[in-house]
Amino acid sequence: MNMRVLCFRSLVFIQLLLLVFSQNNPPGFISIDCGLPTNSTSVDTDTELTYVSDDQFIDTGVNYKVAPEYATNDLIKQLLNVRSFPHGTRNCYTLTSLSAGSKYLVRATFLYGNYDNKRNPPNFDIHLGVNYWKTVDIPDADGAYFTEIIATATSDYHQVCLVNKDRGTPFISVLELRQLETTLYTDANATQSLVKFRRFNLGASDEQR
Ligand SMILES: *[C@@H]1O[C@H](CO)[C@@H](O)[C@H](O)[C@H]1NC(C)=O
Ligand SMILES: *[C@@H]1O[C@H](CO)[C@@H](O)[C@H](O)[C@H]1NC(C)=O
């Protein structure tokens, strides 16, 4: 076999490998691109993880794209769409097939991008189940803001709820869940959770995330 064929064959192999990985999230991962059309997916260019549309996790809400001036080429794809909740005080995503007693990190990301053409970034609350998690106070249209919680699942699902406080319509861009080793973050247990305050990358030479 000559070198060129060999190279070509390994290229095909690598591409197949990427395809296989990009179709599957590892066990214990749920990656949701909120606001994507039904049944469509997007692949994160850095992690190769596939983000699915959110319609299998929630029945309410309306999908929007961010305004064209915010949909720049360097914006990560999962931030191009949002799901917005003009109706009801409380709208909840249900993340299912979890294992009761396991610990999970849940991350919610918000990029307003003037999707509703009102130039009015909202302020609303996010809850995990019935418990207050954080106030989401969006200061501007072009920043991506995220909040994280580490919580033990007491049943086989977690609910993430956006709560309207009459200070603008709640929306969300991305919702991610990652299973953690139970030995990590021992302060998070069945009766209390940890909300991210800040995270530092100590000793790094640049701003690696
Ligand atoms: C989404 O996929 C499901 C399952 O394959 C199918 O039943 C449904 O019709 C699809 N919906 C749309 C809007 O394509
Ligand atoms: C969780 O941790 C707190 C603080 O250490 C403790 O008071 C509480 O009893 C723990 N809950 C469980 C279910 O272990």
Short mmCIF file of C-alpha atoms and ligand atoms in Angstrom, two decimals:
data_model
loop_
_atom_site.label_atom_id
_atom_site.label_comp_id
_atom_site.label_asym_id
_atom_site.label_seq_id
_atom_site.Cartn_x
_atom_site.Cartn_y
_atom_site.Cartn_z
CA MET A 1 0.00 0.00 0.00
CA ASN A 2 1.49 3.33 -0.90
CA MET A 3 1.67 6.29 1.44
CA ARG A 4 -1.03 8.31 -0.26
CA VAL A 5 -3.61 5.57 0.15
CA LEU A 6 -2.58 5.08 3.74
CA CYS A 7 -2.96 8.79 4.45
CA PHE A 8 -6.33 8.86 2.82
CA ARG A 9 -7.47 5.83 4.77
CA SER A 10 -6.44 7.31 8.10
CA LEU A 11 -8.14 10.56 7.19
CA VAL A 12 -11.38 8.72 6.54
CA PHE A 13 -10.93 6.87 9.80
CA ILE A 14 -10.42 10.09 11.77
CA GLN A 15 -13.46 11.66 10.14
CA LEU A 16 -15.57 8.64 10.99
CA LEU A 17 -14.31 8.79 14.55
CA LEU A 18 -15.27 12.47 14.82
CA LEU A 19 -18.68 11.67 13.39
CA VAL A 20 -19.22 8.93 15.96
CA PHE A 21 -18.17 11.18 18.84
CA SER A 22 -20.13 14.16 17.63
CA GLN A 23 -23.34 12.15 17.53
CA ASN A 24 -23.13 10.98 21.12
CA ASN A 25 -22.87 12.72 24.41
CA PRO A 26 -21.06 10.58 27.01
CA PRO A 27 -23.30 8.88 29.61
CA GLY A 28 -24.51 11.41 32.19
CA PHE A 29 -24.37 14.34 29.73
CA ILE A 30 -27.38 16.26 28.43
CA SER A 31 -26.61 19.13 26.02
CA ILE A 32 -29.50 21.29 24.85
CA ASP A 33 -29.42 24.13 22.33
CA CYS A 34 -32.57 25.96 23.43
CA GLY A 35 -34.68 27.46 20.65
CA LEU A 36 -33.42 25.20 17.84
CA PRO A 37 -36.15 23.98 15.48
CA THR A 38 -37.74 20.63 16.42
CA ASN A 39 -35.48 17.60 15.93
CA SER A 40 -32.46 19.58 14.76
CA THR A 41 -29.02 19.55 16.38
CA SER A 42 -25.88 21.66 16.48
CA VAL A 43 -22.32 20.49 17.08
CA ASP A 44 -19.98 22.49 19.32
CA THR A 45 -16.84 23.25 17.32
CA ASP A 46 -14.50 22.96 20.34
CA THR A 47 -15.88 19.92 22.15
CA GLU A 48 -17.55 18.11 19.21
CA LEU A 49 -20.52 17.51 21.51
CA THR A 50 -23.91 17.48 19.85
CA TYR A 51 -26.53 19.85 21.26
CA VAL A 52 -30.11 18.78 20.66
CA SER A 53 -33.16 21.00 20.30
CA ASP A 54 -35.16 21.51 23.45
CA ASP A 55 -38.65 20.42 22.42
CA GLN A 56 -38.32 16.98 24.04
CA PHE A 57 -37.61 18.67 27.40
CA ILE A 58 -40.32 21.37 27.53
CA ASP A 59 -43.81 22.00 26.11
CA THR A 60 -44.00 25.79 26.44
CA GLY A 61 -42.21 28.78 24.96
CA VAL A 62 -41.49 30.31 21.58
CA ASN A 63 -38.30 29.99 19.53
CA TYR A 64 -36.42 33.03 18.28
CA LYS A 65 -33.13 33.84 16.60
CA VAL A 66 -30.93 36.59 18.01
CA ALA A 67 -30.99 39.79 15.94
CA PRO A 68 -28.72 39.63 12.85
CA GLU A 69 -26.24 42.18 14.25
CA TYR A 70 -25.48 39.79 17.14
CA ALA A 71 -25.31 36.64 15.01
CA THR A 72 -21.64 37.15 14.14
CA ASN A 73 -19.40 34.43 12.71
CA ASP A 74 -17.44 34.03 15.92
CA LEU A 75 -20.54 33.57 18.09
CA ILE A 76 -20.78 29.97 19.20
CA LYS A 77 -23.63 28.27 17.39
CA GLN A 78 -25.62 27.33 20.48
CA LEU A 79 -26.13 31.04 21.23
CA LEU A 80 -27.81 31.87 17.93
CA ASN A 81 -31.26 30.74 19.09
CA VAL A 82 -33.23 31.27 22.28
CA ARG A 83 -36.47 29.96 23.69
CA SER A 84 -38.58 32.70 25.21
CA PHE A 85 -41.46 32.38 27.69
CA PRO A 86 -44.06 35.13 27.23
CA HIS A 87 -46.81 33.07 28.91
CA GLY A 88 -47.04 31.78 32.47
CA THR A 89 -45.09 32.74 35.57
CA ARG A 90 -43.08 29.57 35.70
CA ASN A 91 -41.82 27.51 32.76
CA CYS A 92 -39.80 24.38 33.42
CA TYR A 93 -37.43 22.08 31.56
CA THR A 94 -37.42 18.47 32.74
CA LEU A 95 -34.07 16.67 32.44
CA THR A 96 -34.85 12.96 32.68
CA SER A 97 -33.13 9.57 32.98
CA LEU A 98 -30.88 10.75 35.80
CA SER A 99 -29.75 8.36 38.48
CA ALA A 100 -31.22 9.17 41.88
CA GLY A 101 -28.52 9.92 44.45
CA SER A 102 -25.99 11.03 41.81
CA LYS A 103 -24.48 14.49 41.71
CA TYR A 104 -24.92 16.74 38.67
CA LEU A 105 -23.63 20.07 37.47
CA VAL A 106 -26.32 22.05 35.64
CA ARG A 107 -25.32 25.11 33.61
CA ALA A 108 -27.74 27.61 32.04
CA THR A 109 -26.48 30.17 29.51
CA PHE A 110 -28.21 33.32 28.31
CA LEU A 111 -27.41 35.62 25.39
CA TYR A 112 -30.17 38.16 24.81
CA GLY A 113 -29.04 39.44 21.40
CA ASN A 114 -32.17 41.64 21.14
CA TYR A 115 -34.10 38.58 19.90
CA ASP A 116 -37.46 40.30 20.63
CA ASN A 117 -36.43 43.60 19.08
CA LYS A 118 -37.36 45.44 22.30
CA ARG A 119 -33.82 46.41 23.34
CA ASN A 120 -34.80 45.53 26.89
CA PRO A 121 -32.69 42.76 28.50
CA PRO A 122 -34.87 41.11 31.19
CA ASN A 123 -34.45 40.22 34.83
CA PHE A 124 -35.94 36.92 36.07
CA ASP A 125 -35.23 34.06 38.45
CA ILE A 126 -34.03 30.54 37.79
CA HIS A 127 -35.04 27.70 40.11
CA LEU A 128 -33.89 24.11 40.39
CA GLY A 129 -37.15 22.30 41.08
CA VAL A 130 -38.92 24.37 43.74
CA ASN A 131 -35.69 25.87 45.06
CA TYR A 132 -34.40 29.34 44.19
CA TRP A 133 -31.11 29.05 42.27
CA LYS A 134 -30.24 32.57 41.12
CA THR A 135 -31.54 35.87 39.77
CA VAL A 136 -30.66 36.25 36.11
CA ASP A 137 -30.12 39.96 35.52
CA ILE A 138 -29.06 40.45 31.91
CA PRO A 139 -27.17 43.76 31.66
CA ASP A 140 -26.68 43.96 27.89
CA ALA A 141 -27.51 42.37 24.56
CA ASP A 142 -24.16 40.97 23.47
CA GLY A 143 -22.80 39.23 26.58
CA ALA A 144 -23.23 35.50 27.19
CA TYR A 145 -24.05 34.99 30.87
CA PHE A 146 -24.14 31.65 32.59
CA THR A 147 -24.91 30.24 35.98
CA GLU A 148 -24.12 26.83 37.42
CA ILE A 149 -25.46 24.69 40.22
CA ILE A 150 -24.15 21.42 41.62
CA ALA A 151 -27.02 19.38 42.99
CA THR A 152 -27.74 15.81 43.98
CA ALA A 153 -30.67 14.27 42.14
CA THR A 154 -33.17 12.98 44.69
CA SER A 155 -35.20 11.28 41.94
CA ASP A 156 -34.52 10.42 38.30
CA TYR A 157 -34.99 13.99 37.04
CA HIS A 158 -34.03 17.60 37.65
CA GLN A 159 -36.39 20.45 36.73
CA VAL A 160 -34.97 23.80 35.68
CA CYS A 161 -37.57 26.57 35.90
CA LEU A 162 -37.50 30.16 34.66
CA VAL A 163 -39.65 32.44 36.79
CA ASN A 164 -41.17 35.67 35.49
CA LYS A 165 -41.03 38.60 37.94
CA ASP A 166 -42.72 41.20 35.71
CA ARG A 167 -39.31 42.58 34.74
CA GLY A 168 -39.16 41.27 31.19
CA THR A 169 -39.74 37.94 29.48
CA PRO A 170 -37.52 35.05 30.63
CA PHE A 171 -35.51 33.28 27.92
CA ILE A 172 -32.64 30.79 27.72
CA SER A 173 -29.95 29.94 25.14
CA VAL A 174 -28.25 26.75 26.36
CA LEU A 175 -28.90 24.16 29.08
CA GLU A 176 -26.26 21.57 29.98
CA LEU A 177 -26.14 18.78 32.54
CA ARG A 178 -23.02 16.80 33.50
CA GLN A 179 -22.85 13.96 35.96
CA LEU A 180 -20.11 14.33 38.58
CA GLU A 181 -18.33 11.81 40.75
CA THR A 182 -20.21 11.67 44.06
CA THR A 183 -16.92 12.21 45.91
CA LEU A 184 -16.53 15.69 44.35
CA TYR A 185 -17.96 18.81 46.05
CA THR A 186 -18.95 17.11 49.30
CA ASP A 187 -20.85 20.24 50.39
CA ALA A 188 -23.48 19.40 47.78
CA ASN A 189 -25.69 16.66 49.17
CA ALA A 190 -29.34 15.60 49.15
CA THR A 191 -30.41 18.64 51.19
CA GLN A 192 -28.16 21.42 49.89
CA SER A 193 -26.71 22.48 46.54
CA LEU A 194 -23.78 24.67 45.47
CA VAL A 195 -24.23 27.66 43.16
CA LYS A 196 -21.20 28.96 41.29
CA PHE A 197 -19.81 32.17 42.75
CA ARG A 198 -16.61 32.45 40.76
CA ARG A 199 -14.21 30.00 39.22
CA PHE A 200 -10.50 30.75 38.92
CA ASN A 201 -7.99 29.08 36.64
CA LEU A 202 -4.92 29.36 38.87
CA GLY A 203 -1.49 29.43 37.27
CA ALA A 204 -2.77 29.60 33.71
CA SER A 205 -0.77 31.63 31.22
CA ASP A 206 -3.85 32.84 29.39
CA GLU A 207 -7.59 32.97 29.86
CA GLN A 208 -8.28 29.31 29.20
CA ARG A 209 -11.80 28.30 30.07
C1 LIG B 1 -39.37 14.75 15.21
O1 LIG B 1 -38.93 13.41 15.30
C2 LIG B 1 -39.96 12.53 15.75
C3 LIG B 1 -39.33 11.16 15.96
O2 LIG B 1 -38.53 10.78 14.89
C4 LIG B 1 -41.09 12.52 14.72
O3 LIG B 1 -42.11 11.66 15.15
C5 LIG B 1 -41.62 13.94 14.56
O4 LIG B 1 -42.60 13.97 13.53
C6 LIG B 1 -40.51 14.91 14.21
N1 LIG B 1 -41.04 16.25 14.23
C7 LIG B 1 -40.77 17.17 13.29
C8 LIG B 1 -41.44 18.50 13.44
O5 LIG B 1 -39.99 16.96 12.37
C1 LIG B 2 -25.75 18.06 53.92
O1 LIG B 2 -24.70 18.83 54.48
C2 LIG B 2 -25.13 19.68 55.56
C3 LIG B 2 -23.94 20.52 55.98
O2 LIG B 2 -22.80 19.73 56.19
C4 LIG B 2 -25.68 18.83 56.69
O3 LIG B 2 -26.16 19.66 57.73
C5 LIG B 2 -26.84 17.97 56.17
O4 LIG B 2 -27.29 17.09 57.17
C6 LIG B 2 -26.36 17.15 54.95
N1 LIG B 2 -27.49 16.44 54.39
C7 LIG B 2 -27.45 15.14 54.14
C8 LIG B 2 -28.69 14.54 53.55
O5 LIG B 2 -26.45 14.45 54.34
#
